[in-house]
GROMACS .gro file of C-alpha atoms in nm:
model
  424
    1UNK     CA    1  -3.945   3.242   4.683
    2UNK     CA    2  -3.849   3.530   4.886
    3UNK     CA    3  -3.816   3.847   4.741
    4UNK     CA    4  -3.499   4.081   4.774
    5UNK     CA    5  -3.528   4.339   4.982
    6UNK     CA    6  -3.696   4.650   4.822
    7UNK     CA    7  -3.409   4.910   4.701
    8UNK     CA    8  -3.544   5.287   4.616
    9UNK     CA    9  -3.429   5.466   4.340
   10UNK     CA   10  -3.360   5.796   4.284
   11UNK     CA   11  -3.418   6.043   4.010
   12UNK     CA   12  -3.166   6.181   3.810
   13UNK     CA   13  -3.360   6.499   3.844
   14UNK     CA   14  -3.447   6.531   4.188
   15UNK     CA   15  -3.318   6.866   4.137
   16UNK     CA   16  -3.542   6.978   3.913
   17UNK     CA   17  -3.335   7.055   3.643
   18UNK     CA   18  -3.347   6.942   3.271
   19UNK     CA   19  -3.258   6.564   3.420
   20UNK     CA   20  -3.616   6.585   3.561
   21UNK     CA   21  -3.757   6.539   3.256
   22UNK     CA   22  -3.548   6.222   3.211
   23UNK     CA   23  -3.169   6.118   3.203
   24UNK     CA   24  -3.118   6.108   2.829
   25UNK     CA   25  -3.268   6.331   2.507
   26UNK     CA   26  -3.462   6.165   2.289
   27UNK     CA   27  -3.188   6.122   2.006
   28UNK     CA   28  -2.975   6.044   2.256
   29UNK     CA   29  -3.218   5.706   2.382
   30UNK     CA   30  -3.290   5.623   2.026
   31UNK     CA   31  -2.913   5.584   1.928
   32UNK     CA   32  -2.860   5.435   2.283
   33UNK     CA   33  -3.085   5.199   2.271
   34UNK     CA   34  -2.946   5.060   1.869
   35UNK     CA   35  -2.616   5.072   2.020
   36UNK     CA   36  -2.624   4.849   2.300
   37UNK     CA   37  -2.736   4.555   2.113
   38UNK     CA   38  -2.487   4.360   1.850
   39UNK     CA   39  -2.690   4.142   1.588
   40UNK     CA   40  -2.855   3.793   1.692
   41UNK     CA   41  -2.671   3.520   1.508
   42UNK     CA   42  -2.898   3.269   1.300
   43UNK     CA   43  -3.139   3.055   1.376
   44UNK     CA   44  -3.298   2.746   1.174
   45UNK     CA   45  -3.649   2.749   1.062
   46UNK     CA   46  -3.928   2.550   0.915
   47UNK     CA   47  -4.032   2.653   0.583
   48UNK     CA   48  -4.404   2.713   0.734
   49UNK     CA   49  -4.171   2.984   0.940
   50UNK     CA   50  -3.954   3.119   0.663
   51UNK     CA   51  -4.169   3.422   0.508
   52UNK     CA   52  -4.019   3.737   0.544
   53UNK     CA   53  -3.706   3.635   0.683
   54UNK     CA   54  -3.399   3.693   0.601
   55UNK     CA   55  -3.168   3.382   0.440
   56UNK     CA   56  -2.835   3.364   0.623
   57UNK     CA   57  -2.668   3.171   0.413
   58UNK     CA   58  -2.706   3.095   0.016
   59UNK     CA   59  -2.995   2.810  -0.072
   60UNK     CA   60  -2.778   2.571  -0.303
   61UNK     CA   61  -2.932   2.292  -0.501
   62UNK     CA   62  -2.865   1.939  -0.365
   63UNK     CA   63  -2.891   1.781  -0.669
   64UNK     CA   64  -3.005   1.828  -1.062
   65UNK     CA   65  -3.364   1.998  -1.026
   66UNK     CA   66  -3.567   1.841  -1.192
   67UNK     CA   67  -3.405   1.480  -1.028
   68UNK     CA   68  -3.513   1.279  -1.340
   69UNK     CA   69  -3.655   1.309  -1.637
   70UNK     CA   70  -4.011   1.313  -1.619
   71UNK     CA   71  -4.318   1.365  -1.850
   72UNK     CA   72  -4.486   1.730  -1.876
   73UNK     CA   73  -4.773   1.554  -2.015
   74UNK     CA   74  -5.068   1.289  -1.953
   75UNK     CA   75  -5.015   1.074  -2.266
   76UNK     CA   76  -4.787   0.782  -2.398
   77UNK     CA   77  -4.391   0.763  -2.355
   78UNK     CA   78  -4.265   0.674  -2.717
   79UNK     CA   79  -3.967   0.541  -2.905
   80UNK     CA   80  -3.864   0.509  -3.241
   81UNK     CA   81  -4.155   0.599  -3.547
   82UNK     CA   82  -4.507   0.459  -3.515
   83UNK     CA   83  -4.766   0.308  -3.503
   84UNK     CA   84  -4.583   0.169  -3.136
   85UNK     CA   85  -4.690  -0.100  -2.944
   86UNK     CA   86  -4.800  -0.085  -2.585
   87UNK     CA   87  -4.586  -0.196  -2.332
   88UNK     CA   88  -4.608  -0.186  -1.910
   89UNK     CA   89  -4.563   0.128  -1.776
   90UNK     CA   90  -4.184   0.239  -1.680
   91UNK     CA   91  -4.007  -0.079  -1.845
   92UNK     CA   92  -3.729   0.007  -2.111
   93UNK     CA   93  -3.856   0.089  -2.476
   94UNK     CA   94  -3.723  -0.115  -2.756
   95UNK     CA   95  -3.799   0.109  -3.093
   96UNK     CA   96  -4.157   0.103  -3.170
   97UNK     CA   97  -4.266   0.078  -2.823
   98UNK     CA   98  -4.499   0.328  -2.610
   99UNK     CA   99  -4.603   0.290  -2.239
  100UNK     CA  100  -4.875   0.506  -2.073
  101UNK     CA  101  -4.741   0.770  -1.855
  102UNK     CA  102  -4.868   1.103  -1.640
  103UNK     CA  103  -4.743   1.408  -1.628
  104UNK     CA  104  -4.453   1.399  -1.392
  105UNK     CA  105  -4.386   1.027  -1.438
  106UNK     CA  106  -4.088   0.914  -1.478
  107UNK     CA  107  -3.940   0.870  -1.859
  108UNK     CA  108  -3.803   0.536  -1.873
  109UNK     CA  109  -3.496   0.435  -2.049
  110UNK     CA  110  -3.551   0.458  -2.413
  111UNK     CA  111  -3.815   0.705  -2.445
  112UNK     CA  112  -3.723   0.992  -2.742
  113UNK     CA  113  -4.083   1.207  -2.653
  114UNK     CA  114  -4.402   1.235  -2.526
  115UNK     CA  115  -4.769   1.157  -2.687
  116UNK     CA  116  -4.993   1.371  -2.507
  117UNK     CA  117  -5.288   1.179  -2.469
  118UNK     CA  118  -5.499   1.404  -2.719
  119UNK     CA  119  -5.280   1.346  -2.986
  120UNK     CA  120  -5.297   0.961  -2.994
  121UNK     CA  121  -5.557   0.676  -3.052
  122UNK     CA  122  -5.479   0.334  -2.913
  123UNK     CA  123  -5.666   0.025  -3.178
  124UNK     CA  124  -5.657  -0.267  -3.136
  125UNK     CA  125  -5.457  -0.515  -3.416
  126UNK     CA  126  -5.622  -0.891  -3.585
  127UNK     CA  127  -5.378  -1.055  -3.314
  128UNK     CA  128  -5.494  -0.886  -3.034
  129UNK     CA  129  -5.198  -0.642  -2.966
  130UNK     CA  130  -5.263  -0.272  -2.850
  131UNK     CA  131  -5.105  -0.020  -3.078
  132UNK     CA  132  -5.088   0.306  -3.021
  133UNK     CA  133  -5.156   0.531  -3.328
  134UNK     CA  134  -5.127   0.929  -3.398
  135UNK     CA  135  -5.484   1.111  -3.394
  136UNK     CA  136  -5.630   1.289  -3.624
  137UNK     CA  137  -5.580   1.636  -3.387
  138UNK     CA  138  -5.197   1.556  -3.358
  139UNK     CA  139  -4.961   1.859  -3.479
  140UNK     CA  140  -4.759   1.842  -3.811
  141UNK     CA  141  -4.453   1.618  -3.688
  142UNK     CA  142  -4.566   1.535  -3.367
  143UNK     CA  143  -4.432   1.372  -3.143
  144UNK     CA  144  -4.106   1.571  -3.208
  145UNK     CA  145  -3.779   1.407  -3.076
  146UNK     CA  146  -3.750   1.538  -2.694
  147UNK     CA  147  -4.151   1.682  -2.726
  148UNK     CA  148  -4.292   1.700  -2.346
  149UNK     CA  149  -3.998   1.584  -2.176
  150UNK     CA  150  -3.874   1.767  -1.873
  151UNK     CA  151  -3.530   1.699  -1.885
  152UNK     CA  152  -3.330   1.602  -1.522
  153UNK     CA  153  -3.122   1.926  -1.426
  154UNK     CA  154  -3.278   2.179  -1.664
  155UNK     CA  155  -3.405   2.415  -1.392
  156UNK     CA  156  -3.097   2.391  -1.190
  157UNK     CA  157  -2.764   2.176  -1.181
  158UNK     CA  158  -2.657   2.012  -0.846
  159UNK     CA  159  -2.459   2.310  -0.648
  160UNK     CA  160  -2.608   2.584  -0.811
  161UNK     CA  161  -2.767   2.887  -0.571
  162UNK     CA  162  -3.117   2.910  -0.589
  163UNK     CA  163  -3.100   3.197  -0.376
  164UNK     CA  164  -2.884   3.368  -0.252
  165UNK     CA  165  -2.784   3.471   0.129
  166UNK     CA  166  -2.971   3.858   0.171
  167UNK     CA  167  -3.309   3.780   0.049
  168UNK     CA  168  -3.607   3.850   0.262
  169UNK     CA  169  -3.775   3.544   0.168
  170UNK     CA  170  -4.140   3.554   0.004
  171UNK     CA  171  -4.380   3.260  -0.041
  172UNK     CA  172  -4.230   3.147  -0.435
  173UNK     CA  173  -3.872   3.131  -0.240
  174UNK     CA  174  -4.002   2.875   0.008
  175UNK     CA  175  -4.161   2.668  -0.254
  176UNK     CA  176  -3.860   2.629  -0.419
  177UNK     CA  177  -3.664   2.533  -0.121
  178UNK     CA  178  -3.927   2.271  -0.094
  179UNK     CA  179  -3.900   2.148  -0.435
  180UNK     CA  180  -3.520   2.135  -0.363
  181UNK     CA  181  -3.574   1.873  -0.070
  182UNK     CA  182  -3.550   2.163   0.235
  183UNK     CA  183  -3.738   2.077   0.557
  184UNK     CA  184  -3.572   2.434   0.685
  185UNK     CA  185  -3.375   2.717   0.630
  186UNK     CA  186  -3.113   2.926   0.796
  187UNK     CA  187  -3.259   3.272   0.857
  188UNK     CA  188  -3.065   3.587   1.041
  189UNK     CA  189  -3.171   3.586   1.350
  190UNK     CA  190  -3.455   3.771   1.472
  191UNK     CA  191  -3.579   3.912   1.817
  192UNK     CA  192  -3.804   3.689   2.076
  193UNK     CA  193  -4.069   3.971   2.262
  194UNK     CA  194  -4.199   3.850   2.614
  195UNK     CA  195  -4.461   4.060   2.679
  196UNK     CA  196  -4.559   4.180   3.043
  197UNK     CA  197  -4.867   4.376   3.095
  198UNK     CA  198  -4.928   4.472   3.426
  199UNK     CA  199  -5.244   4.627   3.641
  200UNK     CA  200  -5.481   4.473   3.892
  201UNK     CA  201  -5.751   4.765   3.772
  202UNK     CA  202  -5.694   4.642   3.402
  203UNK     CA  203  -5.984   4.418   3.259
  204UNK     CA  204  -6.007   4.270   2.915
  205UNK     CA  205  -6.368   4.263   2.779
  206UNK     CA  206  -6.649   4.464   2.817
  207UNK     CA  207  -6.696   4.860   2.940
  208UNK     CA  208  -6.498   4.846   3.227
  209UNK     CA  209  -6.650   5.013   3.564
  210UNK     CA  210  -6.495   5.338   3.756
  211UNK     CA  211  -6.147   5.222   3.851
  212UNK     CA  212  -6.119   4.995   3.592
  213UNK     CA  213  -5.944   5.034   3.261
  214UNK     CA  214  -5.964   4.844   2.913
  215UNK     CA  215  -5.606   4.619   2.833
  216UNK     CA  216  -5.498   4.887   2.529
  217UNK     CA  217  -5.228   4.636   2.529
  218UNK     CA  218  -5.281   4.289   2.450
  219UNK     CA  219  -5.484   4.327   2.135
  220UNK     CA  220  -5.255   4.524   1.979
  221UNK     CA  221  -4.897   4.502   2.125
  222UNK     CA  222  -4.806   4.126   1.966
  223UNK     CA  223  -4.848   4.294   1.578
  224UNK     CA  224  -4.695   4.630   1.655
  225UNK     CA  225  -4.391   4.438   1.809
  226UNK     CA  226  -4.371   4.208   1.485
  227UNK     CA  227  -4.454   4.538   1.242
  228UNK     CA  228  -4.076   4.675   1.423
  229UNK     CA  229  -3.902   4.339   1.371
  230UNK     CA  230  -3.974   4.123   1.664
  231UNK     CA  231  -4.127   3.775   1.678
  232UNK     CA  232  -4.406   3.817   1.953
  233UNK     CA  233  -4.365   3.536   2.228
  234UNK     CA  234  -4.594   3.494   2.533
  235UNK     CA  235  -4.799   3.772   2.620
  236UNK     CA  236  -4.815   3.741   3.054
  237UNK     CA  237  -5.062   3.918   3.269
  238UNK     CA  238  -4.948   4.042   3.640
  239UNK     CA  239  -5.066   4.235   3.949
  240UNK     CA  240  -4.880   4.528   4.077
  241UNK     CA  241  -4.689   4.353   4.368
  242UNK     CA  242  -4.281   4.375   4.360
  243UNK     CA  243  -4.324   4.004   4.420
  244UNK     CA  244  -4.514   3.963   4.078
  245UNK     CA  245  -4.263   4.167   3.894
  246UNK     CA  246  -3.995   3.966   4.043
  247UNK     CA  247  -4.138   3.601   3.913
  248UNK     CA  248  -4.229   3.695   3.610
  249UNK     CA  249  -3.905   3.897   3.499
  250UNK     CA  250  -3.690   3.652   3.610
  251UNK     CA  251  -3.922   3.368   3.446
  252UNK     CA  252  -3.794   3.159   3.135
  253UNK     CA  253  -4.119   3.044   3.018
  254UNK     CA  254  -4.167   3.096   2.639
  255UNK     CA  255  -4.257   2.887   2.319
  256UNK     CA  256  -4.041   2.560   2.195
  257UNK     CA  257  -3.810   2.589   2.486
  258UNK     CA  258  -3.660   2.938   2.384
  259UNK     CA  259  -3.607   3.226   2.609
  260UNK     CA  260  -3.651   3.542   2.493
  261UNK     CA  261  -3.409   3.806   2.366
  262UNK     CA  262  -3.635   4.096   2.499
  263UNK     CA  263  -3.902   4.144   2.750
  264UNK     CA  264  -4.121   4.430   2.724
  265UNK     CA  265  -4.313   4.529   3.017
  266UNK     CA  266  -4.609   4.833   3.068
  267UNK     CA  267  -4.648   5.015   3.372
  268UNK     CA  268  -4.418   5.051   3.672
  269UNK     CA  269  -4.198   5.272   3.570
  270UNK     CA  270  -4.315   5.577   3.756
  271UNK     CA  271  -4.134   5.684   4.065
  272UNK     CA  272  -4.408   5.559   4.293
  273UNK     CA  273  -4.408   5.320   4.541
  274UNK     CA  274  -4.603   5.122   4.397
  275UNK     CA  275  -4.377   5.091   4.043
  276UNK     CA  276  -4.139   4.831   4.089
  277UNK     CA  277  -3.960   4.813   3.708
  278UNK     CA  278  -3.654   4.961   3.839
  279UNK     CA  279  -3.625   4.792   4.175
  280UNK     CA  280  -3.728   4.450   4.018
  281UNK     CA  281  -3.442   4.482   3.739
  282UNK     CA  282  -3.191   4.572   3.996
  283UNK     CA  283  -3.264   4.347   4.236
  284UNK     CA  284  -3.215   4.030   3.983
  285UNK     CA  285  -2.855   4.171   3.916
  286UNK     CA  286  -2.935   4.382   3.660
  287UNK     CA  287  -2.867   4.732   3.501
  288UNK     CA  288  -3.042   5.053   3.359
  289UNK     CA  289  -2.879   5.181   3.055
  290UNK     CA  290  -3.191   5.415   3.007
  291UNK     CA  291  -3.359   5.570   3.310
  292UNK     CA  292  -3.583   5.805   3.189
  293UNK     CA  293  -3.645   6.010   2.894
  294UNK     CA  294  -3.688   6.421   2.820
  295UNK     CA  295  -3.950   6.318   2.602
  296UNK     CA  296  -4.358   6.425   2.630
  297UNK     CA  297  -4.527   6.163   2.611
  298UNK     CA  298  -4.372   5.874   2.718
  299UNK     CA  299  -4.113   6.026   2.982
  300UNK     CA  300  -4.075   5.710   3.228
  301UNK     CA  301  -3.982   5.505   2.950
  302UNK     CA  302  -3.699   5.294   3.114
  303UNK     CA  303  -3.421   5.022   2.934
  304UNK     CA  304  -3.226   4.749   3.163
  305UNK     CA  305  -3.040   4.455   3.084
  306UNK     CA  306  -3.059   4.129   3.299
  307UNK     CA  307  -2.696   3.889   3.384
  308UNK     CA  308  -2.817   3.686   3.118
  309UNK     CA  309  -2.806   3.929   2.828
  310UNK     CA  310  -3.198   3.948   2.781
  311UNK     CA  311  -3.305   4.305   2.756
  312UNK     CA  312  -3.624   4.470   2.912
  313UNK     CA  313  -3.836   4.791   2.805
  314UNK     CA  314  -4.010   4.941   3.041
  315UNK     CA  315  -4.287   5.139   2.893
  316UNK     CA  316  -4.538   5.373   3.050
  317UNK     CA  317  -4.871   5.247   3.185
  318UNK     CA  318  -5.063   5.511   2.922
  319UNK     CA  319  -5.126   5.361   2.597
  320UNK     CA  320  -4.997   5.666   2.393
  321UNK     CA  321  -4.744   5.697   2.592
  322UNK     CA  322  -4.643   5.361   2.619
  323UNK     CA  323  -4.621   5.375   2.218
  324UNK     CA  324  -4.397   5.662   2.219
  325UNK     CA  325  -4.191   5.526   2.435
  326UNK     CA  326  -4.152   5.173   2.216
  327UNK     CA  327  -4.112   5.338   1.907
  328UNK     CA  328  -3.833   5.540   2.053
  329UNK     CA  329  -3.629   5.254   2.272
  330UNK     CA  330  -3.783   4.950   2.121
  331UNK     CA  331  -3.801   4.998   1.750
  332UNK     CA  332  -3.408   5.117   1.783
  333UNK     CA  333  -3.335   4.793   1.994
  334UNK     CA  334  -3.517   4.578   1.819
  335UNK     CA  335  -3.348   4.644   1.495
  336UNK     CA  336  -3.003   4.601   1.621
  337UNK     CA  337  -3.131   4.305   1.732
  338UNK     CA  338  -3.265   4.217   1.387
  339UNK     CA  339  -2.974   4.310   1.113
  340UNK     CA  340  -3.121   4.650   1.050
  341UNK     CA  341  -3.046   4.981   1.074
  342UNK     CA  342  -3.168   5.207   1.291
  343UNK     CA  343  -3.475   5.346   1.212
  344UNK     CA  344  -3.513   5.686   0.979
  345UNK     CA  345  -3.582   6.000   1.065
  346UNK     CA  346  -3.712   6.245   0.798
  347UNK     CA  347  -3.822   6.629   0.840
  348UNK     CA  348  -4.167   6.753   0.712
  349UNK     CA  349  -4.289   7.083   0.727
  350UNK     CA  350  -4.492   7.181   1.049
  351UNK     CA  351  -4.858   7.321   0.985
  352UNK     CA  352  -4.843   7.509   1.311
  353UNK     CA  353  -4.639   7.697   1.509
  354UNK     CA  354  -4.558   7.546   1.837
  355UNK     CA  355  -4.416   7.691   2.148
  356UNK     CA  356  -4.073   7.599   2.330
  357UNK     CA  357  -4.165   7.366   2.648
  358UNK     CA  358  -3.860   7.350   2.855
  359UNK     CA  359  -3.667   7.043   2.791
  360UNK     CA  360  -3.840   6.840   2.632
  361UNK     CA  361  -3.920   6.683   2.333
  362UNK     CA  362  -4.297   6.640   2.229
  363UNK     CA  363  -4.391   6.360   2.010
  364UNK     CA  364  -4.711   6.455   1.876
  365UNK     CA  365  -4.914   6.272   1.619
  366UNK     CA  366  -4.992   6.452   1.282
  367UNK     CA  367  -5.226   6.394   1.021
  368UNK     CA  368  -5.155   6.562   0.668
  369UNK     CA  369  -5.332   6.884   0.583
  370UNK     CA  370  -5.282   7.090   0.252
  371UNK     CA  371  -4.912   6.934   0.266
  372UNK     CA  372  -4.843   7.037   0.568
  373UNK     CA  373  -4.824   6.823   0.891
  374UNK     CA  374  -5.082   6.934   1.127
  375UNK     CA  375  -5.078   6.768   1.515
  376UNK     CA  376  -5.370   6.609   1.558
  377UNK     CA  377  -5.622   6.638   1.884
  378UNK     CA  378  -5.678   6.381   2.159
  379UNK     CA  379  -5.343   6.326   2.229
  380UNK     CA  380  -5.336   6.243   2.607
  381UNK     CA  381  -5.057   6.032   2.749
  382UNK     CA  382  -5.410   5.774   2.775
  383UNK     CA  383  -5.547   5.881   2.488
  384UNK     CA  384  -5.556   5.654   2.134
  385UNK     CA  385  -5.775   5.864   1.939
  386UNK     CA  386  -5.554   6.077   1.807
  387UNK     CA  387  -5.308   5.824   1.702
  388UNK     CA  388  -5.573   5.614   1.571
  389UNK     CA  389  -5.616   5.913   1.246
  390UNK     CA  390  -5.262   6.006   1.246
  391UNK     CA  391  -5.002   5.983   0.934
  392UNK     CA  392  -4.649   6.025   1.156
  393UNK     CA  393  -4.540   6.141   1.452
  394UNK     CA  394  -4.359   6.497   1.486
  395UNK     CA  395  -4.029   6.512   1.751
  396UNK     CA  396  -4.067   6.896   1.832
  397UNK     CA  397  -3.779   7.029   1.988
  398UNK     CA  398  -3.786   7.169   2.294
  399UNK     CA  399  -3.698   7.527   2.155
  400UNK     CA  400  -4.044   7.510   1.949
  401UNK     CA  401  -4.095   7.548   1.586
  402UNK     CA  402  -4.258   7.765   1.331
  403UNK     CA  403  -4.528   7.729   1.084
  404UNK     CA  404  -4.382   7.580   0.782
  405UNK     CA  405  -4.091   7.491   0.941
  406UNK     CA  406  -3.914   7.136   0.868
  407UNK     CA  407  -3.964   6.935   1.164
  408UNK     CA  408  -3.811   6.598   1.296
  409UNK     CA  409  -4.043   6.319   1.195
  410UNK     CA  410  -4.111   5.970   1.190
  411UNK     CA  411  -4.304   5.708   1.049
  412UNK     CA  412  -4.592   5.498   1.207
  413UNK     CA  413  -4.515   5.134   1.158
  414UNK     CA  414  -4.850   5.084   1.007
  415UNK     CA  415  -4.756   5.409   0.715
  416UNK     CA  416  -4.446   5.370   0.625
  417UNK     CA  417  -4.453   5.673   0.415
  418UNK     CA  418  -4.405   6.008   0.521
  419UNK     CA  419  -4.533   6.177   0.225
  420UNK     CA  420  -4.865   6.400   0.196
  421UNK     CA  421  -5.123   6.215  -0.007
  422UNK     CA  422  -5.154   6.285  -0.398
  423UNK     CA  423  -5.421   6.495  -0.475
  424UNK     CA  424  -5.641   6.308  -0.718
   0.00000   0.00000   0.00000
């Protein structure tokens, strides 16, 4: 294919003014960024598929659970007072007539209880005939009338809800829908994540050499993507040429035939020539609807939507940076995406001060320290050090803030709390 011509784009903040630091504030992308995108509608999937997810619609019984009346016991159907004699298995009893039967077999018509097999004795009478007798470690009274019988419709009647439309479905909910006779279920629908990491210098095992770098990205990207609500799809790997871009935005490929709702791509979004995220989004017929960020780390961060409604995220080529700059535009998106709300923001108190930096905000790391939240070092746009030992990320306004001051902050999606740790 031939590639559209190359189209340059340029900054907002050419000027140098507060636009430099990106076109929108960092609220102002996170709300952005959950606006744009209405909820997916729902998908059907197969029970294997189902945990975690949230039911669509109520899960109604399609008939009496249990189906029939079956036997909670290994041991002897019965009818009428004994001794009883033996019949076939599963034929009608007469009174004073048992059949063997296991637990879940069916109770044929009849049957007034259930023998468990320790409480009878089976002899054997002058004329040859098999009777079946109580033992000696039989209960007072047993077999009772009804005794070991699971009766057809006492867990649920046909039509009932077994559960009901809402529920983030756990592993004891999918069982049931099995025992119902469910092959699937009908879930809200949920996010598909192409991934696109780009870099000819990036290598994926082993120390890499001087102008190499490590992939930061593909061993880690996939869970962080389903820990903020995604479903991670194919994970591609690209060069730096336009003509790469090109292909593999505009590509369909992804698993059972689906394409995906997002694509979220690393590097490029500089304003070199050789970052193509803008130009490649343009040139397929699409738009920005965020072109920058005043954010530190994570300032490139970009957000375009293709003609046929898929999203992208463009993150930063640095790894912290990259996650700053997902947790800001693709955590928001993703939840719109996903039926939730948009992410919360909460306000601890700072364990520093820390001085106004023009316009921008600063997302730096913190770990917890006498109750207070303390930035943490190593915190280098390529840096994962830092991030690696920190409790929550800080949004320091540009203005600064004091020691003890209540800061913006939010949660890592591997600690969900934002709380200092008990003191034991």
């Amino acid at each position: 294919m031939t590639a559209p011509a190359l189209r340059t784009i340029e900054s907002p903040g050419t000027g140098g003014g507060p636009a430099a630091h990106g076109g929108h504030t960092w609220a102002e992308a996170r709300r952005l960024a959950f606006d744009c995108a209405s909820p997916l509608g729902p998908e059907h999937v197969p029970l294997r598929e189902a945990n975690g997810r949230t039911l669509a619609g109520d899960v109604v019984a399609l008939q009496e659970m249990p189906h029939y009346a079956s036997s909670a016991m290994d041991g002897w159907t019965v009818s009428g007072c004994g001794p009883w004699a033996l019949t076939e298995p599963g034929a009608p009893l007469r009174s004073g007539e048992a059949s063997p039967v296991v637990t879940g077999g069916v109770i044929p018509p009849g049957a007034e209880a259930v023998l468990r097999v320790e409480s009878g004795r089976v002899a054997t009478q002058a004329d040859g005939r098999a009777m079946l007798l109580v033992g000696e470690a039989a209960s007072p009274g047993e077999p009772r009338p009804g005794q070991h019988i699971r009766k057809s419709g006492e867990e649920a009647a046909a039509g009932e809800i077994l559960v009901p439309a809402g529920t983030t479905l756990n592993p004891a909910h999918i069982a049931l829908a099995a025992v119902a006779g469910f092959d699937q279920l009908t879930v809200r629908g949920k996010p598909l994540v192409k991934m696109l990491v780009t870099g000819s210098e990036v290598v994926t095992a082993s120390t890499p050499a001087p102008g190499q770098v490590r992939d930061a990205f593909g061993p880690q990207l996939s869970t962080v993507i389903r820990m903020l609500g995604g479903l991670p799809g194919p994970l591609v790997r690209i060069g730096d040429s336009y003509e790469e871009w090109l292909t593999a935005l505009g590509a369909s490929e992804a698993p059972m035939g689906q394409w995906p709702d997002v694509i979220v791509t690393t590097g490029g979004t500089g304003r070199s020539g050789a970052d193509h995220f803008r130009n490649a989004v343009l040139a397929l017929g699409g738009r920005l609807l965020i072109d920058g960020i005043a954010m530190r780390p994570g300032h490139p961060a970009a957000l375009g939507k293709l003609p046929n409604g898929r999203f992208v995220v463009g993150l930063p080529g640095n790894p912290l940076a990259a996650l700053m700059a997902l947790f800001t535009v693709g955590g928001p998106l993703l939840a719109a995406l996903g039926h939730q709300p948009l992410p919360g923001i909460s306000r601890v108190p700072c364990g520093t001060t820390i001085d106004a930096h023009r316009a921008s905000t600063r997302l730096m790391p913190f770990r917890w320290i006498n109750d207070l939240a303390a930035p943490v070092h190593y915190t280098g746009p390529g840096m994962m050090r830092g991030l690696a030992s920190a409790d929550g990320v800080m949004a320091v306004p540009s203005r600064g803030i004091q020691l003890g001051e209540p800061v913006p902050a939010f949660a890592l999606p591997w600690h969900q709390e934002l709380r200092p740790p008990l003191v034991k």
